[in-house]
Coordinates of C-alpha atoms (C1' of nucleotides) in Angstrom, one line a residue:
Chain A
X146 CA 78.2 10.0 92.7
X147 CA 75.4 12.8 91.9
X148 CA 75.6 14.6 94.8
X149 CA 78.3 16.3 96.3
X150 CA 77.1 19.8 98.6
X151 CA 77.9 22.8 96.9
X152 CA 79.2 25.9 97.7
X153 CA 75.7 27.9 97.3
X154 CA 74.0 25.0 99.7
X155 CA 76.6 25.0 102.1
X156 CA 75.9 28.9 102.0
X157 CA 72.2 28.2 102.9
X158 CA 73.0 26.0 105.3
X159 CA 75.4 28.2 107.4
X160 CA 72.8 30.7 106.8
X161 CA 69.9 28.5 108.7
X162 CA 72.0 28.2 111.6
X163 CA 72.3 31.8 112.1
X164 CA 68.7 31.9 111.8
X165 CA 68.0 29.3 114.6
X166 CA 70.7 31.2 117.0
X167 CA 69.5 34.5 116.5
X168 CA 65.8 33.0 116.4
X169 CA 67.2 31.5 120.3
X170 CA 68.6 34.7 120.6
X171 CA 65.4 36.9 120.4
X172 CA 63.1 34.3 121.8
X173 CA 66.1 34.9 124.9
X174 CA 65.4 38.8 124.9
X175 CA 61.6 38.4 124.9
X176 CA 60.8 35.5 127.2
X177 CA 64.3 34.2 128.4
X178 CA 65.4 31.2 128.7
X179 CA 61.9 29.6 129.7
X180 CA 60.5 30.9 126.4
X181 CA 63.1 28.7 124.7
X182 CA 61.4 25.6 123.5
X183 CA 63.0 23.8 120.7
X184 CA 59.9 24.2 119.1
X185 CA 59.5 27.9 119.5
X186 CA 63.0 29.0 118.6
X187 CA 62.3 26.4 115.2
X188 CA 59.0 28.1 114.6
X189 CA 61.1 31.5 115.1
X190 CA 63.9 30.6 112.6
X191 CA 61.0 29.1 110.1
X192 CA 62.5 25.9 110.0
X193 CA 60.4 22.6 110.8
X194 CA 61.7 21.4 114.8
X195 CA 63.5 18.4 113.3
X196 CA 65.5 20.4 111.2
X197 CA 67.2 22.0 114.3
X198 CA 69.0 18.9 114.9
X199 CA 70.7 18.9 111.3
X200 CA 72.5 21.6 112.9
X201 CA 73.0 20.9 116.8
X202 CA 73.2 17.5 118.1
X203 CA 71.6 18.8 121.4
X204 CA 69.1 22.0 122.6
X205 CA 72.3 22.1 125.0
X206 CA 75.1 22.4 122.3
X207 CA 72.5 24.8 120.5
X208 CA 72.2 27.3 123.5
X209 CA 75.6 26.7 124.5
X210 CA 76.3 28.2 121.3
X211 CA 73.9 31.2 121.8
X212 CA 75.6 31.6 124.8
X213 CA 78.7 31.8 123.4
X214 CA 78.1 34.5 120.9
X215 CA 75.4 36.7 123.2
X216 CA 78.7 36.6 125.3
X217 CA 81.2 37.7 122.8
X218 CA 79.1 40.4 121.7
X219 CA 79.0 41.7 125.3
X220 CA 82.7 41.2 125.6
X221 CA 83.5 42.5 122.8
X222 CA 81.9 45.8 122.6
X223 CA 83.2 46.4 126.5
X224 CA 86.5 46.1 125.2
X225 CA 85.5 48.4 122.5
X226 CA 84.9 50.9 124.7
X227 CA 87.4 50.5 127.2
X228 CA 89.9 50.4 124.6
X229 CA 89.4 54.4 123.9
X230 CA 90.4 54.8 127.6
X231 CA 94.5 55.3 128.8
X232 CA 94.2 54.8 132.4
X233 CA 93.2 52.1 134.5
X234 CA 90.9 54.0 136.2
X235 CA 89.2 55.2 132.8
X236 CA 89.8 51.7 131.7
X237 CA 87.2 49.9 134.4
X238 CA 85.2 53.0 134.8
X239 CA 84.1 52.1 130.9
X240 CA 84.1 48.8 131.5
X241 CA 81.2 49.2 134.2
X242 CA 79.3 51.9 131.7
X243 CA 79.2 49.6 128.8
X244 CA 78.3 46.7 131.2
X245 CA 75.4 48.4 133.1
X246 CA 74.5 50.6 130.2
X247 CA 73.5 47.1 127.9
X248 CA 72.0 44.9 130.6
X249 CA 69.5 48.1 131.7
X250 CA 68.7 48.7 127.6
X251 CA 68.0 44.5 127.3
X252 CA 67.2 43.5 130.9
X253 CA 65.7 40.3 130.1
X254 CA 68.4 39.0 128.0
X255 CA 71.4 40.5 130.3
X256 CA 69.2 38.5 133.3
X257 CA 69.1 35.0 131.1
X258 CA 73.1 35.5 130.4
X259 CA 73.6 36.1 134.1
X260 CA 71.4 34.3 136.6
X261 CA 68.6 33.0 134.8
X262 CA 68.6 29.0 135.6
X263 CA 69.2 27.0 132.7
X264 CA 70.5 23.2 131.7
X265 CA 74.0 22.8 133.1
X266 CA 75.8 22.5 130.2
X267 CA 74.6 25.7 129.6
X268 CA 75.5 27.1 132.7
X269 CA 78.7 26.0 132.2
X270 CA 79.4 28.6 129.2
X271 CA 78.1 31.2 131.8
X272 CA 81.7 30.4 133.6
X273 CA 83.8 31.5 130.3
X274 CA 81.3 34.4 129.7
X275 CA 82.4 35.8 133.3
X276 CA 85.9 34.7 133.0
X277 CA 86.4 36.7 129.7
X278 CA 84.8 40.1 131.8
X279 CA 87.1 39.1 134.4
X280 CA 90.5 38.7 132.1
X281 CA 89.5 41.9 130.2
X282 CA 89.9 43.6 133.5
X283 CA 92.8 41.5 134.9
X284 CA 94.4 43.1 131.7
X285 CA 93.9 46.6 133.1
X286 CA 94.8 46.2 136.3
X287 CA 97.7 44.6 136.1
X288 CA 99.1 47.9 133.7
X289 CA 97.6 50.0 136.6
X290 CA 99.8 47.7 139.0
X291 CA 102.8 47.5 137.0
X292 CA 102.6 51.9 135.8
X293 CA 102.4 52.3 139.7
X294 CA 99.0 53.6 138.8
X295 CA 97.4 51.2 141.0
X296 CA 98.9 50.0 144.4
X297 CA 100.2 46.2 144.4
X298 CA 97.6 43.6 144.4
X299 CA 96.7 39.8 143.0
X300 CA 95.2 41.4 139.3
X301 CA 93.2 38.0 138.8
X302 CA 91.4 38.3 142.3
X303 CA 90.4 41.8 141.7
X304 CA 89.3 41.6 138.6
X305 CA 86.6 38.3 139.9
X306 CA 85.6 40.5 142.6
X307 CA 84.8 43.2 140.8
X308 CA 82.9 41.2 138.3
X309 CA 81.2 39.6 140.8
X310 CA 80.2 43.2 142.2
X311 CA 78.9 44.3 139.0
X312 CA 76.7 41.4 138.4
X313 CA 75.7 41.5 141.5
X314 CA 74.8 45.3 141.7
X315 CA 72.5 44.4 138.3
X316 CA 70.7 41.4 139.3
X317 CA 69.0 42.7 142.1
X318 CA 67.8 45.3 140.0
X319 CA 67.3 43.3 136.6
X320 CA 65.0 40.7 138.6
X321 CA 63.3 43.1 140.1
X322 CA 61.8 45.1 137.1
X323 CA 62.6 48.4 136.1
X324 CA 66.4 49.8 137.2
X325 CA 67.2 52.6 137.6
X326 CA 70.6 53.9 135.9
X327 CA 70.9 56.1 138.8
X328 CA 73.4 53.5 140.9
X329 CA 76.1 53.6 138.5
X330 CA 78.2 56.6 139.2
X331 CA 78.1 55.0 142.8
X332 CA 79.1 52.0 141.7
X333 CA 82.0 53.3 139.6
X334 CA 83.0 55.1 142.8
X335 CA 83.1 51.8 144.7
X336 CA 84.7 49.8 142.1
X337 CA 88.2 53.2 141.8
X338 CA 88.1 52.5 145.8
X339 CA 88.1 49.0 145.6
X340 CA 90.9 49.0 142.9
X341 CA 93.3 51.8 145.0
X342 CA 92.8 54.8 142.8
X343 CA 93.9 57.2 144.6
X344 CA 91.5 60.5 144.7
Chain B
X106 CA 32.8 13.9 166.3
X107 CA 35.3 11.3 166.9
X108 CA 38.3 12.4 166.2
X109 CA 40.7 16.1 166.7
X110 CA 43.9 16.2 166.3
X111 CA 46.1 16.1 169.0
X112 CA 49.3 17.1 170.7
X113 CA 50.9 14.2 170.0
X114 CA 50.1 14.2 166.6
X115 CA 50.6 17.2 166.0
X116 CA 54.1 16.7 167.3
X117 CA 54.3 13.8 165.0
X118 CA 53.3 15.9 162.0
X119 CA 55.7 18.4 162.7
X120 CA 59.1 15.9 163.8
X121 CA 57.9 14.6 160.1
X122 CA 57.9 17.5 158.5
X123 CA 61.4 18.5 160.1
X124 CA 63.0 14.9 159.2
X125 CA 61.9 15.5 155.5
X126 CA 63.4 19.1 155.3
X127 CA 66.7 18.1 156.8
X128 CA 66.7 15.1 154.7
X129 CA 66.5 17.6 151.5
X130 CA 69.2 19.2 152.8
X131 CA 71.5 16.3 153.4
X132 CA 70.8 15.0 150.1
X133 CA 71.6 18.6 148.7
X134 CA 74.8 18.6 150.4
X135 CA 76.1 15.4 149.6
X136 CA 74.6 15.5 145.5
X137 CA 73.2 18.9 145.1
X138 CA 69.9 19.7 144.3
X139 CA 70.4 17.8 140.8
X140 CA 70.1 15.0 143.1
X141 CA 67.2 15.6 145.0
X142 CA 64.4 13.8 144.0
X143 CA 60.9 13.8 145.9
X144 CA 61.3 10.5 146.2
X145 CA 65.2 10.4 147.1
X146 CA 64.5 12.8 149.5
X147 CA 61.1 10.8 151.0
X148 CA 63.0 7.5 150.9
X149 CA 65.9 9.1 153.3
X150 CA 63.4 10.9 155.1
X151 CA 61.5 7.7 155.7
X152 CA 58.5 8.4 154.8
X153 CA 56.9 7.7 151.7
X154 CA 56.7 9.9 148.5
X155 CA 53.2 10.3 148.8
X156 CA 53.7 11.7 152.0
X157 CA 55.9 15.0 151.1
X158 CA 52.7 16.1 149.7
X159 CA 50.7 16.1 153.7
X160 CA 53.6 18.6 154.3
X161 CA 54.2 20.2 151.0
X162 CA 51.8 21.7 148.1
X163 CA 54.9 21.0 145.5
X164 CA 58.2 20.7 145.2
X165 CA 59.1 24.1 144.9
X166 CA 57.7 25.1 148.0
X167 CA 59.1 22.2 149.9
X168 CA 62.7 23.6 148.7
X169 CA 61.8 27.5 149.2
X170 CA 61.7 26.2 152.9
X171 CA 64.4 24.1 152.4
X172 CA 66.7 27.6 151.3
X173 CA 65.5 29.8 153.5
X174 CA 66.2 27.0 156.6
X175 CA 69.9 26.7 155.2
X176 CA 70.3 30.2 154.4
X177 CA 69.2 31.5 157.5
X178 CA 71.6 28.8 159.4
X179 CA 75.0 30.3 157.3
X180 CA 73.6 33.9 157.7
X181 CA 73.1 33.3 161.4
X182 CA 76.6 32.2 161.9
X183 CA 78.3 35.0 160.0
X184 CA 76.6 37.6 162.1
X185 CA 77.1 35.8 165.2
X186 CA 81.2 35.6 164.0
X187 CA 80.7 39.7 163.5
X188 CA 79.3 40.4 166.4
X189 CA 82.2 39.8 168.1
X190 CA 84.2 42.2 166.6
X191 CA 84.0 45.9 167.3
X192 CA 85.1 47.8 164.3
X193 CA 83.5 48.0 160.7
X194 CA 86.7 46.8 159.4
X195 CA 86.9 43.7 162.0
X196 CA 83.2 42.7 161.3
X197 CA 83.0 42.8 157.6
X198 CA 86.2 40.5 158.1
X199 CA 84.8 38.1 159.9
X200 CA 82.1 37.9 157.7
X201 CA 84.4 37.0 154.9
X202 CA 86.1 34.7 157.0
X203 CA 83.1 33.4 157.9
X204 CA 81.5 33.1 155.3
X205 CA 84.2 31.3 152.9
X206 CA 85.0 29.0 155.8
X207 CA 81.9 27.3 155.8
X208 CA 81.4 27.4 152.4
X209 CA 84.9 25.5 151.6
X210 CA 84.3 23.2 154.4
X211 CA 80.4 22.4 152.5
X212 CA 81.3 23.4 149.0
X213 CA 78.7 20.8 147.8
X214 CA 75.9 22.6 149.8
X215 CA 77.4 26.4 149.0
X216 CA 77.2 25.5 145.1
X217 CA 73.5 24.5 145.5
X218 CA 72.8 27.5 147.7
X219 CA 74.8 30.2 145.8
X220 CA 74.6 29.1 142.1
X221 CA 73.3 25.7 140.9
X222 CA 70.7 25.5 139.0
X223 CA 67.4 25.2 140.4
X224 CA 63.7 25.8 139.8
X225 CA 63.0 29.5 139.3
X226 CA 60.6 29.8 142.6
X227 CA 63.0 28.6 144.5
X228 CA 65.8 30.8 142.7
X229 CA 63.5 34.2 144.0
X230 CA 65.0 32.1 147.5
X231 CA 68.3 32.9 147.1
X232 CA 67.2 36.4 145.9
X233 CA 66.5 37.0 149.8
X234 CA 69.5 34.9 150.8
X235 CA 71.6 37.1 149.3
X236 CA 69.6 40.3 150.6
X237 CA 70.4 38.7 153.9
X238 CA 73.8 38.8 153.8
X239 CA 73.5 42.5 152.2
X240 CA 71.4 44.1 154.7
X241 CA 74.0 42.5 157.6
X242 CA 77.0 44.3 155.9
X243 CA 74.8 47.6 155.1
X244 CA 74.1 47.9 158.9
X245 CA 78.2 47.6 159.3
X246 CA 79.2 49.9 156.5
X247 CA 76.5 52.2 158.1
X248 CA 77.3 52.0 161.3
X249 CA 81.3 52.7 160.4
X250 CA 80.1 55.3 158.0
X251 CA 78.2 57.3 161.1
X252 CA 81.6 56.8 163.6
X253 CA 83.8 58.0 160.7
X254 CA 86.0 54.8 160.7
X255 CA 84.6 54.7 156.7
X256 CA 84.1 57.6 154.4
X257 CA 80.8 58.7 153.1
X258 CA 79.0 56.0 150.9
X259 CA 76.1 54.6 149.8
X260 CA 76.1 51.4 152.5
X261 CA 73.4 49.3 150.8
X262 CA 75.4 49.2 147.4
X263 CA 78.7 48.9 149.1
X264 CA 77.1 46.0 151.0
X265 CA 75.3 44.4 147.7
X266 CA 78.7 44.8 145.9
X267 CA 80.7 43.3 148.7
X268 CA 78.0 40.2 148.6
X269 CA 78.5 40.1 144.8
X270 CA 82.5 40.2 144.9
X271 CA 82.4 37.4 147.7
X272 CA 80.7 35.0 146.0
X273 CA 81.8 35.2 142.8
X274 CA 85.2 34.8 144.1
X275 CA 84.1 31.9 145.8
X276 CA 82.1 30.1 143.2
X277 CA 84.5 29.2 140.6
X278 CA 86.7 28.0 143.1
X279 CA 83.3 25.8 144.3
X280 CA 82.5 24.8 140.5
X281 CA 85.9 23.8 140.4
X282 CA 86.4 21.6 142.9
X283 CA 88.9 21.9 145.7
X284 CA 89.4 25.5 146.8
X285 CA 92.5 26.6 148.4
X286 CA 91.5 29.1 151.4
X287 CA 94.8 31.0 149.9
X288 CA 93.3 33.6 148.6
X289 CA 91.1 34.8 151.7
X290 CA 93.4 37.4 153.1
X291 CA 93.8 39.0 149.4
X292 CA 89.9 39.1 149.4
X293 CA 89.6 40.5 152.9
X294 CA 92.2 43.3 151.7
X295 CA 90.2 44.3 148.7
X296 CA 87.2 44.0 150.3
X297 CA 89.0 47.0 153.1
X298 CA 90.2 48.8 149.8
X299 CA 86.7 48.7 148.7
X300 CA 85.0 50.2 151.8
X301 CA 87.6 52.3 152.3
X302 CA 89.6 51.6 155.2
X303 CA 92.1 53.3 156.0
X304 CA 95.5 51.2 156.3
Chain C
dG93 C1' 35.3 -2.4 170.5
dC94 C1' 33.8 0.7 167.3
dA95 C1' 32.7 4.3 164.1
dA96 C1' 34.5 8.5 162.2
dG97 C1' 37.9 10.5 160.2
dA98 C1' 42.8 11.8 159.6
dA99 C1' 47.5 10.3 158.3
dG100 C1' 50.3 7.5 155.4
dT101 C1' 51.3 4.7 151.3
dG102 C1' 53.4 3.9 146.7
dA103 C1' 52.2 2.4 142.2
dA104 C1' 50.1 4.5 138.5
dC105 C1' 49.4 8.7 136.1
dC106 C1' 50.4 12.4 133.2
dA107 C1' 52.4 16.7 131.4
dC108 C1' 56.1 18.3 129.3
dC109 C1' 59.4 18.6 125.8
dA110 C1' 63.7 17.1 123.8
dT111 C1' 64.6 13.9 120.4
dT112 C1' 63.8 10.8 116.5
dC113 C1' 62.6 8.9 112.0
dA114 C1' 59.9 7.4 108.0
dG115 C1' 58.5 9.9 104.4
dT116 C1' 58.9 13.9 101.1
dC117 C1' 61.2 17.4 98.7
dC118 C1' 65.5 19.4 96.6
dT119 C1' 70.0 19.6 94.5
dT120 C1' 73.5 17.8 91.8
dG121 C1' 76.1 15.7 87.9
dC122 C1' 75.4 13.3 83.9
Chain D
dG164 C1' 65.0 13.7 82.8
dC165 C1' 66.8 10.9 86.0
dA166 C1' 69.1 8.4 89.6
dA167 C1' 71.6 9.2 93.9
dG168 C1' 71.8 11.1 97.9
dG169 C1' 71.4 14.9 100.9
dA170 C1' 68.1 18.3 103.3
dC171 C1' 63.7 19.0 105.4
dT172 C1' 59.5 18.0 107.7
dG173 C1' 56.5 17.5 111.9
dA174 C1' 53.8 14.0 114.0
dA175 C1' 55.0 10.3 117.0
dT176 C1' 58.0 8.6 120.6
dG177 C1' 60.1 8.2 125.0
dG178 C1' 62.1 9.3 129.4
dT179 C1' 61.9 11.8 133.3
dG180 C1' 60.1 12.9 137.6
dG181 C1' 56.5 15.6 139.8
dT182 C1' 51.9 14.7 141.3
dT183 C1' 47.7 12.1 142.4
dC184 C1' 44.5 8.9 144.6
dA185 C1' 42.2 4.6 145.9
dC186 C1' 43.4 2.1 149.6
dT187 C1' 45.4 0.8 154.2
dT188 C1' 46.7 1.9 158.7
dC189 C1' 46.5 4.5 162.8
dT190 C1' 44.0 7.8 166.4
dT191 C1' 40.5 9.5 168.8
dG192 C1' 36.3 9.8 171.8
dC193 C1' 32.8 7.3 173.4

DNA sequence: GCAAGAAGTGAACCACCATTCAGTCCTTGC
DNA sequence: GCAAGGACTGAATGGTGGTTCACTTCTTGC
């Protein structure tokens, strides 16, 4: 026995798959998914193409992985800012800024983690990534129910709809080109009618 | 000179042509389009594969026809449903009604037509599909807007939202497999919320 | 019936790209 | 320094499925 993997490899090791996802990443926000060889996102991270595979049995488990975190990060910093807010209303109103506000500032990345068409198995992450939006707001709307902030309704369906409006409202726009920011206080307007806030 | 086309064959060029788009689209309804192959879809059509290429410059543009045929079918229906109807209220439910009817009785076809993955020129398709089914609502939100039945609003984003909320409420159920109709009425209420009817 | 030319055929071709693997380089513990 | 074994490399491989094309069959007008 003269080798056993030590901590400082296994350091460098965690540290080249970072490299290949946020290589994926940026290839993602530059080209999309299309630009997303194997061999470009290797060439990206500066690791030989082989060497992805020490790390991700498949390109599929590799992007679902990108997915994954790309997601999170959304997710994460809409909760962030809805978080600051007290009332429902408030709540999905910063929901739909944060939302809108990132997909306009990276449109080709917010259009590759929405609609772009991709492997399956990838697509498949794209369920959970809209799931999570629509939980986050489930979560609101069912206090807004419950305060009797919000008239009674299913939480769950509202919550799909609504992220189904918002992608929606973005995709024409993000496949389109250039999109204008100027929908959004409509949009918000739609979204306090659709929910029952009352004026 | 010994030979122009005639009317025959050019009636036989064009039953052809039919019989190899409606054989894309039975094959898309029973196995998606992960399952149609140019030469799965020539075998069924009878012809050979060789042949989808008399009618056809590629595959893509054999299946932009095939989308816009299919799409044109489910957006004809939905406005013939709503044209029954007098009120903006009335209409936009029967487009719901509609709409998730036949896509629960075909889910295999609505999956492939709403969300599967496909080849990005024939994705831009489903771009117009869906701008279909928009401009339809717009001219009811519009219309309702003008009588007063709705208050004042922006009818083409109401209507792109509305297109947005609909199917994403209908495509996990579709990914998931069997789809209870249950939760139509709660849609068609939030979808009144949403435009503002009054109750 | 025949020549001209179009329609139809389907096996072969080929581009693309994910995946592999034999060889090389590094790291470790002694 | 050295043996053991992992990490890394990138050119070669292989599978898939869209596309082609030399050939056959059918149509037409005379």
């Amino acid at each position: 026995m003269a080798y056993r993997s030590t901590e400082r490899v296994k350091a460098r090791l965690s540290a080249s798959r970072e490299r290949i996802i946020a290589a994926a990443l940026a290839i993602m926000a530059g080209h999309g998914y299309a630009g997303c060889s194997v061999a470009a996102v290797a060439e990206r991270a500066g690791v030989a193409t082989g060497s992805v595979y020490r790390h991700f049995p498949t390109k599929a488990h590799l992007f679902a992985e990108v997915f994954r975190t790309a997601s999170q990060r959304e997710v994460d910093a809409v909760a962030r800012a809805a978080a600051l807010e007290a009332t429902a209303a408030d709540q999905v109103s910063a929901v739909v800024e944060t939302f809108s506000g990132r997909a306009l500032r990276s449109p080709r990345l917010a259009y590759a983690l929405l609609a772009e068409p991709v492997d399956p198995a990838v697509d498949a992450e794209r369920l959970t990534f809209r799931r999570a939006y629509a939980d986050l707001i489930a979560g609101y709307v069912a206090a807004g129910v419950a305060s009797g902030e919000l008239p009674p309704q299913d939480p769950e369906l509202t919550a799909t709809a609504l992220v189904g409006a918002l992608a929606e409202a973005m995709v024409g726009p993000l496949a389109a080109g250039v999109a204008g920011p100027a929908t959004i206080p409509d949009l918000i307007r739609f979204i306090h009618r659709a929910l029952g806030v009352s004026p």
